[in-house]
Amino acid sequence: MRFLRALLSAVVATLPVLAILLIPDLVRGDAGGVPLVGIGSTLLNAAFIAAIILVPKVNGWLDPEAPDWTTATAMAAVGAVWRNRIWLALLAVLALLAVYAAGQTVAYFVGQANPAVTDGALDYSTFLAQEMTVYLLGFVLSLTTYLLIMRALTRRAD
């Protein structure tokens, strides 16, 4: 059950990422129209970093464990892990990056098997399949992994 709540927390925290991913002009330069990939990638990175920072607060709201993990205390608990156990926190980020890279790789292979742009025309359903793969396996699952590791580290820090 904790995994499902962490997964839901990651989905809620990454909703701005999903909004950006669903706009082809922001994430693809070959989608036709005005390519805004530079703006889109900047917004995407900023939204994901914000999600990484805010996911403990969202999880504290969705899966509270008083007094150590609530909306008010979750970010402070994660901050304490970063101050006192930096190497373990860096390993949590490394796990986030590994899962993120695996999700990106799967999305790459989905895109290679069924390209979203053929003959200069964008097929939005294929584009949506690729972006949902990136979103679910890259962003959401990596953030869930990070959140569960950080939550375990805060529990063990006491």
Tab-separated table of C-alpha atoms in Angstrom:
chain	number	residue	atom	x	y	z
A	1	MET	CA	0.000	0.000	0.000
A	2	ARG	CA	2.880	2.343	0.744
A	3	PHE	CA	4.176	1.823	-2.821
A	4	LEU	CA	0.793	2.785	-4.281
A	5	ARG	CA	0.627	5.945	-2.176
A	6	ALA	CA	4.196	6.821	-3.173
A	7	LEU	CA	3.254	6.206	-6.809
A	8	LEU	CA	0.199	8.452	-6.435
A	9	SER	CA	2.366	11.107	-4.789
A	10	ALA	CA	4.772	10.975	-7.723
A	11	VAL	CA	1.894	11.302	-10.186
A	12	VAL	CA	0.520	14.337	-8.345
A	13	ALA	CA	3.963	15.956	-8.066
A	14	THR	CA	4.711	15.426	-11.773
A	15	LEU	CA	1.439	16.692	-13.245
A	16	PRO	CA	3.189	19.825	-14.602
A	17	VAL	CA	5.696	17.497	-16.315
A	18	LEU	CA	2.808	15.633	-17.931
A	19	ALA	CA	1.249	18.886	-19.128
A	20	ILE	CA	4.505	19.815	-20.869
A	21	LEU	CA	5.000	16.346	-22.343
A	22	LEU	CA	1.586	16.408	-24.003
A	23	ILE	CA	2.433	19.435	-26.165
A	24	PRO	CA	4.371	18.188	-29.228
A	25	ASP	CA	5.880	21.574	-30.079
A	26	LEU	CA	7.541	21.755	-26.653
A	27	VAL	CA	9.197	18.330	-26.768
A	28	ARG	CA	9.806	17.610	-30.461
A	29	GLY	CA	11.576	19.786	-32.986
A	30	ASP	CA	10.224	17.784	-35.909
A	31	ALA	CA	6.535	17.980	-34.970
A	32	GLY	CA	5.774	20.811	-37.385
A	33	GLY	CA	4.723	24.296	-36.439
A	34	VAL	CA	7.018	26.489	-34.399
A	35	PRO	CA	9.634	24.394	-32.588
A	36	LEU	CA	9.784	25.471	-28.962
A	37	VAL	CA	12.034	22.624	-27.838
A	38	GLY	CA	14.468	24.929	-26.017
A	39	ILE	CA	11.693	26.401	-23.923
A	40	GLY	CA	10.041	23.019	-23.480
A	41	SER	CA	13.151	21.240	-22.270
A	42	THR	CA	13.883	24.056	-19.819
A	43	LEU	CA	10.330	23.926	-18.472
A	44	LEU	CA	10.444	20.133	-18.328
A	45	ASN	CA	13.682	20.094	-16.329
A	46	ALA	CA	12.440	22.808	-13.970
A	47	ALA	CA	9.143	20.991	-13.404
A	48	PHE	CA	10.912	17.710	-12.681
A	49	ILE	CA	13.363	19.308	-10.237
A	50	ALA	CA	10.429	21.004	-8.498
A	51	ALA	CA	8.676	17.629	-8.314
A	52	ILE	CA	11.762	16.036	-6.738
A	53	ILE	CA	11.838	18.764	-4.105
A	54	LEU	CA	8.089	18.792	-3.410
A	55	VAL	CA	7.261	15.065	-3.536
A	56	PRO	CA	7.924	14.517	0.203
A	57	LYS	CA	5.357	17.208	1.050
A	58	VAL	CA	2.801	15.640	-1.308
A	59	ASN	CA	3.504	12.205	0.150
A	60	GLY	CA	3.168	13.596	3.675
A	61	TRP	CA	-0.296	14.738	2.697
A	62	LEU	CA	-1.305	11.459	1.010
A	63	ASP	CA	0.435	9.014	3.373
A	64	PRO	CA	1.016	10.682	6.752
A	65	GLU	CA	2.800	8.963	9.584
A	66	ALA	CA	2.606	11.261	12.596
A	67	PRO	CA	4.766	12.868	13.874
A	68	ASP	CA	7.711	12.030	11.593
A	69	TRP	CA	6.124	12.187	8.142
A	70	THR	CA	3.337	14.711	7.650
A	71	THR	CA	2.845	17.570	5.249
A	72	ALA	CA	4.589	19.889	7.678
A	73	THR	CA	7.509	17.609	8.623
A	74	ALA	CA	8.332	15.542	5.523
A	75	MET	CA	10.500	18.118	3.774
A	76	ALA	CA	12.372	18.827	6.996
A	77	ALA	CA	12.970	15.093	7.455
A	78	VAL	CA	14.375	14.805	3.930
A	79	GLY	CA	16.497	17.896	4.572
A	80	ALA	CA	17.897	16.217	7.689
A	81	VAL	CA	18.847	13.177	5.596
A	82	TRP	CA	20.612	15.449	3.112
A	83	ARG	CA	22.510	17.178	5.934
A	84	ASN	CA	23.376	14.157	8.053
A	85	ARG	CA	23.570	11.277	5.585
A	86	ILE	CA	24.699	12.884	2.350
A	87	TRP	CA	26.169	9.720	0.832
A	88	LEU	CA	22.964	7.765	1.286
A	89	ALA	CA	20.960	10.680	-0.124
A	90	LEU	CA	23.263	10.746	-3.137
A	91	LEU	CA	22.678	7.022	-3.602
A	92	ALA	CA	18.929	7.751	-3.601
A	93	VAL	CA	19.494	10.287	-6.379
A	94	LEU	CA	21.628	7.745	-8.228
A	95	ALA	CA	18.742	5.259	-8.009
A	96	LEU	CA	16.399	7.973	-9.327
A	97	LEU	CA	18.734	8.591	-12.264
A	98	ALA	CA	19.105	4.879	-13.021
A	99	VAL	CA	15.353	4.298	-13.139
A	100	TYR	CA	14.898	7.517	-15.129
A	101	ALA	CA	17.509	6.394	-17.679
A	102	ALA	CA	15.853	2.983	-17.973
A	103	GLY	CA	12.494	4.656	-18.634
A	104	GLN	CA	14.036	6.922	-21.254
A	105	THR	CA	15.647	3.903	-22.913
A	106	VAL	CA	12.351	2.020	-23.083
A	107	ALA	CA	10.683	5.120	-24.556
A	108	TYR	CA	13.477	5.365	-27.138
A	109	PHE	CA	12.832	1.799	-28.261
A	110	VAL	CA	9.083	2.473	-28.405
A	111	GLY	CA	9.843	5.472	-30.625
A	112	GLN	CA	12.142	3.452	-32.845
A	113	ALA	CA	9.586	0.693	-33.272
A	114	ASN	CA	6.770	3.089	-34.116
A	115	PRO	CA	7.879	6.653	-35.024
A	116	ALA	CA	5.535	9.489	-34.160
A	117	VAL	CA	6.601	11.596	-37.151
A	118	THR	CA	6.444	9.979	-40.560
A	119	ASP	CA	6.789	11.946	-43.779
A	120	GLY	CA	6.744	15.168	-41.777
A	121	ALA	CA	3.316	14.483	-40.248
A	122	LEU	CA	2.810	13.895	-36.540
A	123	ASP	CA	0.629	10.981	-35.477
A	124	TYR	CA	-0.566	12.157	-32.067
A	125	SER	CA	-1.624	8.711	-30.840
A	126	THR	CA	1.879	7.349	-31.427
A	127	PHE	CA	3.353	10.494	-29.898
A	128	LEU	CA	1.092	10.012	-26.875
A	129	ALA	CA	2.237	6.401	-26.443
A	130	GLN	CA	5.878	7.502	-26.456
A	131	GLU	CA	5.331	10.363	-24.049
A	132	MET	CA	3.250	8.282	-21.641
A	133	THR	CA	6.056	5.710	-21.614
A	134	VAL	CA	8.537	8.463	-20.771
A	135	TYR	CA	6.190	9.893	-18.154
A	136	LEU	CA	5.246	6.664	-16.391
A	137	LEU	CA	8.518	4.741	-16.596
A	138	GLY	CA	10.901	7.694	-16.594
A	139	PHE	CA	9.461	10.399	-14.407
A	140	VAL	CA	6.872	8.737	-12.155
A	141	LEU	CA	8.685	5.486	-11.413
A	142	SER	CA	12.022	7.208	-10.788
A	143	LEU	CA	10.399	9.704	-8.439
A	144	THR	CA	8.587	6.884	-6.645
A	145	THR	CA	11.907	5.085	-6.162
A	146	TYR	CA	13.528	8.224	-4.783
A	147	LEU	CA	10.617	8.901	-2.451
A	148	LEU	CA	10.551	5.393	-1.016
A	149	ILE	CA	14.310	5.409	-0.423
A	150	MET	CA	14.221	8.830	1.222
A	151	ARG	CA	11.294	7.805	3.374
A	152	ALA	CA	13.200	4.713	4.512
A	153	LEU	CA	16.284	6.811	5.242
A	154	THR	CA	14.295	9.231	7.385
A	155	ARG	CA	12.909	6.339	9.375
A	156	ARG	CA	16.351	4.816	9.925
A	157	ALA	CA	17.919	8.170	10.814
A	158	ASP	CA	16.254	8.222	14.220
